[in-house]
């Protein structure tokens, strides 16, 4: 496992995901991806589900990757990496590895659409079969690649292009699906949440290093603030991510062996949810008097979940 | 039309299976012409970050949070013998001008500031805010 | 071409029996075809299996058959009139029943005037193998009636075909085959 | 090392067992598969080979056919030999990824047991799935019996992996009529089979991590056409390689395969064109018809994609009346095989009288007598010198006569 020390040290890592890609200015996806691929010195084979990261990092005739990479479809990043990992096992057994002096690790990236929704079956299957890989969900809570449609990761009250706010609607009606817990319930040896937040670059890199070096299927759900669809200024990406953890809208925790939960960050003073919601255009309508109850509901859910996490951690279950 | 004219080839010369090699010379990590590192998104910019080496403390926040891998670093050894990354510049071919680096820069007077694209860097450094 | 049709219930081993017979005959240099016709129904549903045996490669892939032999390995299927479909006066029926031939034909009237032989393959398999899998005893009876190859040669082949099973099962099957060979009437 | 499997010179195998043994002998590195009737026994047999130590590759039992083909693509791009099996609905679920496999030029081999497509649900043999995948950029080989299912599966690896081809290949056999019908199969011994198939030679393997590669880039309007044209050319150019592999296979097995198979076609006035197990049944009908004085022959494209249109036209030259028999619901037009034959003949300026028959859907029995009937009808067209029978007829369909003109 690569030791993640100071940022001064980490920044000496030769970057394996390069610029010249076509992601939006200020996109959190590439912040997360860079930290993940730089969190190990082992060679990598990566699969990526159809989505922003995929279309923007491999627009023919260009690739942004310094590591082996494959994209097949929207719903099969996990199956694709499972196949590559199986091939690695087979060739190792048959003594036919291409560079047997090097260690190879397997990572899959998918957006929330490709992970929570259409790719969930393939992810669940690959994890259940115990392939040795890390799956990173770049959770920007909507189908940003196709113009901001809702996904099952979209939180209540959010305006999206398929759950627009309107004269009679306040936007998305359902709560965000708790995918991290669902993945933990698969019995993965390691599951964690992460963000590209100013205080939390090390939390993310350490989690990635830990997950990659863990034998078996591991999962990181990384909140990826989307400047375009969440409607905030590109330079504020890191700040929005910070607000998500300071309000406990997206708490940072990890679960080992399917049950042992550890909270990785506790805000000194939990900020009210308005701070997070108010910073994003997708929630601006919630501040109208008639929608006040949604913010109250949000706060209640956040408090309950935060309480639940703390009680689980305390009980060691 | 994202492909520069000199990269456009004909049906009989396209990459087999559309498979792209990252490196032309993997041994020396020389990136191939198919690497986006050799593409430019400079024309996406309206404003650009300018880097003031004088004020930089090499915290490397800009390096870790830059979504476009623009920050060029040099590995140096500090007084205590530890390796660390020194920020030496910005690759303007890759910078889209998002401004994240400026936001995360923690120095009291920022060592990164946004300037209009047309302002010369030398000129920008002259305009830098001074300590009171 | 020799054509054989098996009537069975899914799970009684007619497919395995048909394939075993094909295998035995292939070892004598014959060309064979063994197949079955069934739907999505599960264990217990009536089904048919087929053997074709010839000196030439078998090209006909249709399911239709005018059988020379009809092997009925489940006692209740004897009462289904389908067992006489596409048969003629020379077709030989070997059926599983606890009744003797005359009593059987009285109740299964569609068999009247047919060449019928009876063997209680269910009882034999229960006693010798420990389960009601009447496929191998039916093969024993078929060997006796058809005399298609020397019985000793058949026993050598079938023992080899069964060789993947535990010794106890192989021995039980061989006893059942020999008993049916003796008891078919 | 995997154990050597003791094989007799003649085995009695059904098509599924034959295909499974071919996969075993090719020493496939990764098989990722999902069971579906009637190809399930291929997967089961392979699992048993693995359990008994006859396979040392990876066997991944995924959670769907979509993931099966996705894992196959991932594994093949990683850099090794890959195979799978499927049928019908499973094939339909894979279709999206079939296009990805061929576009990435990955020589995956898929043993397909052809079956009808729902609705209504039906588990039996017809060519609906084969037709569904016909434009997916794969090479499609047709096997009429278990021996051919075995032979062509071995050939499939050689063809697909050839440096001049590098495309995925399916071998097709009729559900139940071949897959579940045991016949005499003369296999090659393990070492001979492997020698024929040869060592896998990787191209751009992802696992050569010193030389990282990117698979599955997206192409905009300015590139897609060029790539697809390039891929199409590879498929069109694969004919000579297929023939070469067939010749090589004849040397080791004594069994000869051709791009286009024919039976008693040389002097024929009347020809039937059909694929699959019914081709063999039709041979018996031809023999009977010839006894009655009808000069009839048969033609079958052994390779459905790429479609050997020049050979088809060449072989049918001078035939007065041709009936193309399609084992798939045509759904709004003439059958696919009819269309291919019509196109092939038109391109050569041939003007045989052409008719189309639909037969055998959902495993409906097609006997020698049924085909004899078609021969007689087609002969009426030949005798009249013009079409006097319907353009499209249906064989062994219950109810009032259904036909289209």
mmCIF file of C-alpha atoms in Angstrom, chain C residues 36-142:
data_model
loop_
_atom_site.group_PDB
_atom_site.id
_atom_site.type_symbol
_atom_site.label_atom_id
_atom_site.label_comp_id
_atom_site.label_asym_id
_atom_site.label_seq_id
_atom_site.Cartn_x
_atom_site.Cartn_y
_atom_site.Cartn_z
ATOM 1 C CA UNK C 36 -35.599 -36.108 -27.102
ATOM 2 C CA UNK C 37 -38.637 -33.931 -27.358
ATOM 3 C CA UNK C 38 -39.756 -32.004 -24.355
ATOM 4 C CA UNK C 39 -40.923 -28.585 -23.439
ATOM 5 C CA UNK C 40 -40.386 -26.369 -20.454
ATOM 6 C CA UNK C 41 -42.189 -28.826 -18.177
ATOM 7 C CA UNK C 42 -40.363 -30.148 -15.174
ATOM 8 C CA UNK C 43 -39.733 -33.545 -13.573
ATOM 9 C CA UNK C 44 -42.716 -35.826 -13.957
ATOM 10 C CA UNK C 45 -44.090 -34.494 -17.241
ATOM 11 C CA UNK C 46 -44.512 -37.059 -20.028
ATOM 12 C CA UNK C 47 -41.842 -36.824 -22.724
ATOM 13 C CA UNK C 48 -40.372 -38.824 -25.562
ATOM 14 C CA UNK C 49 -36.851 -39.736 -26.563
ATOM 15 C CA UNK C 50 -35.610 -41.222 -29.806
ATOM 16 C CA UNK C 51 -32.849 -43.419 -31.201
ATOM 17 C CA UNK C 52 -31.963 -43.836 -34.836
ATOM 18 C CA UNK C 53 -29.364 -46.451 -35.788
ATOM 19 C CA UNK C 54 -28.058 -46.936 -39.309
ATOM 20 C CA UNK C 55 -25.110 -48.050 -41.409
ATOM 21 C CA UNK C 56 -25.066 -44.617 -43.108
ATOM 22 C CA UNK C 57 -24.577 -41.161 -41.536
ATOM 23 C CA UNK C 58 -27.968 -39.974 -40.322
ATOM 24 C CA UNK C 59 -29.053 -36.803 -42.033
ATOM 25 C CA UNK C 60 -32.713 -36.531 -41.116
ATOM 26 C CA UNK C 61 -33.033 -33.932 -38.352
ATOM 27 C CA UNK C 62 -36.807 -33.944 -38.191
ATOM 28 C CA UNK C 63 -38.407 -35.177 -35.013
ATOM 29 C CA UNK C 64 -41.021 -37.282 -36.766
ATOM 30 C CA UNK C 65 -40.427 -41.026 -36.632
ATOM 31 C CA UNK C 66 -42.111 -44.300 -37.590
ATOM 32 C CA UNK C 67 -40.610 -46.464 -34.867
ATOM 33 C CA UNK C 68 -39.581 -50.109 -35.132
ATOM 34 C CA UNK C 69 -39.554 -50.272 -31.341
ATOM 35 C CA UNK C 70 -41.542 -48.377 -28.766
ATOM 36 C CA UNK C 71 -40.104 -48.504 -25.261
ATOM 37 C CA UNK C 72 -42.496 -47.399 -22.519
ATOM 38 C CA UNK C 73 -40.625 -47.020 -19.265
ATOM 39 C CA UNK C 74 -43.370 -45.629 -17.068
ATOM 40 C CA UNK C 75 -46.325 -47.893 -16.211
ATOM 41 C CA UNK C 76 -48.962 -45.166 -16.457
ATOM 42 C CA UNK C 77 -47.876 -44.021 -19.914
ATOM 43 C CA UNK C 78 -48.964 -47.381 -21.303
ATOM 44 C CA UNK C 79 -52.485 -46.002 -21.154
ATOM 45 C CA UNK C 80 -51.706 -42.986 -23.322
ATOM 46 C CA UNK C 81 -52.813 -43.680 -26.866
ATOM 47 C CA UNK C 82 -49.905 -41.607 -28.209
ATOM 48 C CA UNK C 83 -47.642 -44.612 -27.738
ATOM 49 C CA UNK C 84 -49.091 -46.195 -30.893
ATOM 50 C CA UNK C 85 -48.688 -43.046 -33.046
ATOM 51 C CA UNK C 86 -46.976 -43.721 -36.392
ATOM 52 C CA UNK C 87 -46.555 -47.418 -35.586
ATOM 53 C CA UNK C 88 -47.419 -50.371 -37.808
ATOM 54 C CA UNK C 89 -48.141 -54.045 -37.292
ATOM 55 C CA UNK C 90 -44.457 -54.883 -37.091
ATOM 56 C CA UNK C 91 -43.668 -52.304 -34.431
ATOM 57 C CA UNK C 92 -42.553 -53.966 -31.235
ATOM 58 C CA UNK C 93 -43.662 -52.549 -27.895
ATOM 59 C CA UNK C 94 -41.699 -53.200 -24.724
ATOM 60 C CA UNK C 95 -43.588 -51.758 -21.826
ATOM 61 C CA UNK C 96 -43.093 -51.440 -18.111
ATOM 62 C CA UNK C 97 -45.929 -52.954 -16.148
ATOM 63 C CA UNK C 98 -46.626 -55.165 -13.165
ATOM 64 C CA UNK C 99 -49.387 -56.803 -15.232
ATOM 65 C CA UNK C 100 -48.716 -59.672 -17.587
ATOM 66 C CA UNK C 101 -49.157 -59.073 -21.287
ATOM 67 C CA UNK C 102 -52.729 -60.411 -21.615
ATOM 68 C CA UNK C 103 -54.082 -58.494 -18.637
ATOM 69 C CA UNK C 104 -52.346 -55.362 -19.845
ATOM 70 C CA UNK C 105 -53.735 -55.462 -23.356
ATOM 71 C CA UNK C 106 -57.241 -55.923 -21.894
ATOM 72 C CA UNK C 107 -56.995 -52.548 -20.169
ATOM 73 C CA UNK C 108 -54.727 -50.776 -22.663
ATOM 74 C CA UNK C 109 -56.883 -51.630 -25.630
ATOM 75 C CA UNK C 110 -54.907 -49.595 -28.157
ATOM 76 C CA UNK C 111 -52.213 -52.265 -27.826
ATOM 77 C CA UNK C 112 -54.530 -54.989 -29.094
ATOM 78 C CA UNK C 113 -53.049 -56.763 -32.077
ATOM 79 C CA UNK C 114 -49.642 -55.198 -31.422
ATOM 80 C CA UNK C 115 -46.457 -57.096 -30.660
ATOM 81 C CA UNK C 116 -46.169 -56.418 -26.944
ATOM 82 C CA UNK C 117 -43.547 -57.499 -24.416
ATOM 83 C CA UNK C 118 -43.741 -56.692 -20.735
ATOM 84 C CA UNK C 119 -41.103 -56.150 -18.078
ATOM 85 C CA UNK C 120 -41.543 -54.586 -14.643
ATOM 86 C CA UNK C 121 -38.635 -52.172 -15.018
ATOM 87 C CA UNK C 122 -39.859 -49.985 -12.145
ATOM 88 C CA UNK C 123 -39.825 -52.876 -9.659
ATOM 89 C CA UNK C 124 -36.473 -54.109 -10.933
ATOM 90 C CA UNK C 125 -34.831 -50.703 -10.694
ATOM 91 C CA UNK C 126 -36.259 -50.105 -7.222
ATOM 92 C CA UNK C 127 -34.969 -53.447 -5.989
ATOM 93 C CA UNK C 128 -31.588 -53.451 -7.698
ATOM 94 C CA UNK C 129 -30.623 -49.749 -7.947
ATOM 95 C CA UNK C 130 -32.688 -48.450 -5.063
ATOM 96 C CA UNK C 131 -34.501 -45.843 -7.153
ATOM 97 C CA UNK C 132 -37.261 -45.925 -9.752
ATOM 98 C CA UNK C 133 -34.968 -45.168 -12.707
ATOM 99 C CA UNK C 134 -36.213 -47.733 -15.194
ATOM 100 C CA UNK C 135 -33.976 -46.758 -18.126
ATOM 101 C CA UNK C 136 -31.173 -49.312 -17.824
ATOM 102 C CA UNK C 137 -33.442 -52.335 -17.154
ATOM 103 C CA UNK C 138 -35.395 -51.296 -20.259
ATOM 104 C CA UNK C 139 -32.143 -51.514 -22.210
ATOM 105 C CA UNK C 140 -31.676 -55.056 -20.880
ATOM 106 C CA UNK C 141 -35.156 -56.000 -22.048
ATOM 107 C CA UNK C 142 -34.552 -54.339 -25.431
#
